[in-house]
């Protein structure tokens, strides 16, 4: 089986059987829209100290945007914030590579199923789809951490 075909199957599987779908309680919520294609996501994060307790979302859009949100849930829930940020940065690097970064074993170990989006990086319009949930997570995280800092200083 060709690698591209396997990657397509991973994306389709996450699209058809999403993980983390359905909004649950959270510490912060954001809504992001990709104006280019109309993909949307509402994402909530919940933290337990420095650990990501939950990432939940509702959204609509193409298979890439929805599968990416599912993969994000799998990768980040249960991780320490610093590790989750490293995963997000690695995914961003891959997506911004315009297909020039050839994923290696170390990158695959960090990204797990998210490595399936490597081919997407060749298509700038699709990169926005893949990054939609990741940028929403980054914003929700900043909100949650800001609110926590305010509570501590109040």
mmCIF file of C-alpha atoms in Angstrom, residues 44-139:
data_model
loop_
_atom_site.group_PDB
_atom_site.id
_atom_site.type_symbol
_atom_site.label_atom_id
_atom_site.label_comp_id
_atom_site.label_asym_id
_atom_site.label_seq_id
_atom_site.Cartn_x
_atom_site.Cartn_y
_atom_site.Cartn_z
ATOM 1 C CA UNK A 44 -13.318 24.133 24.169
ATOM 2 C CA UNK A 45 -10.341 23.264 26.324
ATOM 3 C CA UNK A 46 -10.297 22.089 29.919
ATOM 4 C CA UNK A 47 -7.151 22.053 32.048
ATOM 5 C CA UNK A 48 -6.351 20.291 35.271
ATOM 6 C CA UNK A 49 -3.439 22.357 36.517
ATOM 7 C CA UNK A 50 -0.878 22.024 33.748
ATOM 8 C CA UNK A 51 -2.446 18.998 32.041
ATOM 9 C CA UNK A 52 -4.952 19.140 29.206
ATOM 10 C CA UNK A 53 -7.946 17.338 30.620
ATOM 11 C CA UNK A 54 -10.184 17.657 27.546
ATOM 12 C CA UNK A 55 -10.493 19.183 24.094
ATOM 13 C CA UNK A 56 -13.999 19.095 22.664
ATOM 14 C CA UNK A 57 -15.378 20.630 19.502
ATOM 15 C CA UNK A 58 -18.273 21.027 17.122
ATOM 16 C CA UNK A 59 -17.715 21.995 13.553
ATOM 17 C CA UNK A 60 -18.529 21.650 9.943
ATOM 18 C CA UNK A 61 -16.380 21.571 6.889
ATOM 19 C CA UNK A 62 -14.231 19.413 4.704
ATOM 20 C CA UNK A 63 -12.766 16.077 5.706
ATOM 21 C CA UNK A 64 -9.352 17.664 6.291
ATOM 22 C CA UNK A 65 -10.554 20.248 8.812
ATOM 23 C CA UNK A 66 -12.762 17.821 10.690
ATOM 24 C CA UNK A 67 -10.206 14.992 10.727
ATOM 25 C CA UNK A 68 -7.538 17.401 11.941
ATOM 26 C CA UNK A 69 -9.711 18.318 14.948
ATOM 27 C CA UNK A 70 -10.143 14.627 15.755
ATOM 28 C CA UNK A 71 -6.392 14.014 15.540
ATOM 29 C CA UNK A 72 -5.755 17.071 17.723
ATOM 30 C CA UNK A 73 -8.033 15.583 20.393
ATOM 31 C CA UNK A 74 -6.153 12.273 20.291
ATOM 32 C CA UNK A 75 -2.752 13.935 20.488
ATOM 33 C CA UNK A 76 -3.317 16.585 23.136
ATOM 34 C CA UNK A 77 -5.744 15.237 25.742
ATOM 35 C CA UNK A 78 -3.795 13.992 28.755
ATOM 36 C CA UNK A 79 -0.600 15.835 27.812
ATOM 37 C CA UNK A 80 1.232 18.444 29.852
ATOM 38 C CA UNK A 81 0.801 21.895 28.331
ATOM 39 C CA UNK A 82 4.466 22.206 27.329
ATOM 40 C CA UNK A 83 4.346 18.875 25.479
ATOM 41 C CA UNK A 84 1.090 19.842 23.742
ATOM 42 C CA UNK A 85 2.654 23.112 22.607
ATOM 43 C CA UNK A 86 5.619 21.206 21.179
ATOM 44 C CA UNK A 87 3.228 18.953 19.242
ATOM 45 C CA UNK A 88 1.336 22.005 17.943
ATOM 46 C CA UNK A 89 4.584 23.692 16.854
ATOM 47 C CA UNK A 90 5.744 20.534 15.067
ATOM 48 C CA UNK A 91 2.407 20.241 13.240
ATOM 49 C CA UNK A 92 2.597 23.919 12.266
ATOM 50 C CA UNK A 93 6.135 23.426 10.937
ATOM 51 C CA UNK A 94 4.959 20.488 8.817
ATOM 52 C CA UNK A 95 1.945 22.382 7.483
ATOM 53 C CA UNK A 96 3.982 25.472 6.599
ATOM 54 C CA UNK A 97 6.671 23.452 4.782
ATOM 55 C CA UNK A 98 4.887 23.582 1.402
ATOM 56 C CA UNK A 99 5.739 19.901 1.002
ATOM 57 C CA UNK A 100 9.482 20.467 1.440
ATOM 58 C CA UNK A 101 9.766 18.781 4.847
ATOM 59 C CA UNK A 102 10.057 15.034 4.526
ATOM 60 C CA UNK A 103 8.680 13.590 7.769
ATOM 61 C CA UNK A 104 11.256 11.504 9.605
ATOM 62 C CA UNK A 105 10.861 8.994 12.423
ATOM 63 C CA UNK A 106 11.302 11.669 15.122
ATOM 64 C CA UNK A 107 8.561 13.840 13.599
ATOM 65 C CA UNK A 108 6.303 10.837 13.172
ATOM 66 C CA UNK A 109 6.819 9.914 16.819
ATOM 67 C CA UNK A 110 5.686 13.406 17.907
ATOM 68 C CA UNK A 111 2.786 13.729 15.452
ATOM 69 C CA UNK A 112 1.491 10.142 15.305
ATOM 70 C CA UNK A 113 -1.658 10.197 13.082
ATOM 71 C CA UNK A 114 -1.145 13.905 12.334
ATOM 72 C CA UNK A 115 1.717 12.885 10.056
ATOM 73 C CA UNK A 116 -1.032 11.877 7.608
ATOM 74 C CA UNK A 117 -1.476 15.580 6.810
ATOM 75 C CA UNK A 118 2.052 15.844 5.333
ATOM 76 C CA UNK A 119 0.681 15.793 1.782
ATOM 77 C CA UNK A 120 -1.743 18.595 2.610
ATOM 78 C CA UNK A 121 1.199 20.981 3.085
ATOM 79 C CA UNK A 122 1.659 21.079 -0.713
ATOM 80 C CA UNK A 123 -1.712 22.811 -1.117
ATOM 81 C CA UNK A 124 -1.846 26.259 0.563
ATOM 82 C CA UNK A 125 -5.644 26.462 0.498
ATOM 83 C CA UNK A 126 -5.879 23.112 2.276
ATOM 84 C CA UNK A 127 -3.271 24.046 4.899
ATOM 85 C CA UNK A 128 -5.785 26.500 6.374
ATOM 86 C CA UNK A 129 -8.263 23.643 6.680
ATOM 87 C CA UNK A 130 -5.780 21.432 8.507
ATOM 88 C CA UNK A 131 -4.691 24.252 10.843
ATOM 89 C CA UNK A 132 -8.174 25.524 11.752
ATOM 90 C CA UNK A 133 -8.603 23.443 14.916
ATOM 91 C CA UNK A 134 -4.937 23.853 15.910
ATOM 92 C CA UNK A 135 -5.173 27.652 15.792
ATOM 93 C CA UNK A 136 -8.464 27.463 17.712
ATOM 94 C CA UNK A 137 -6.756 25.293 20.349
ATOM 95 C CA UNK A 138 -3.884 27.774 20.619
ATOM 96 C CA UNK A 139 -6.323 30.681 21.124
#
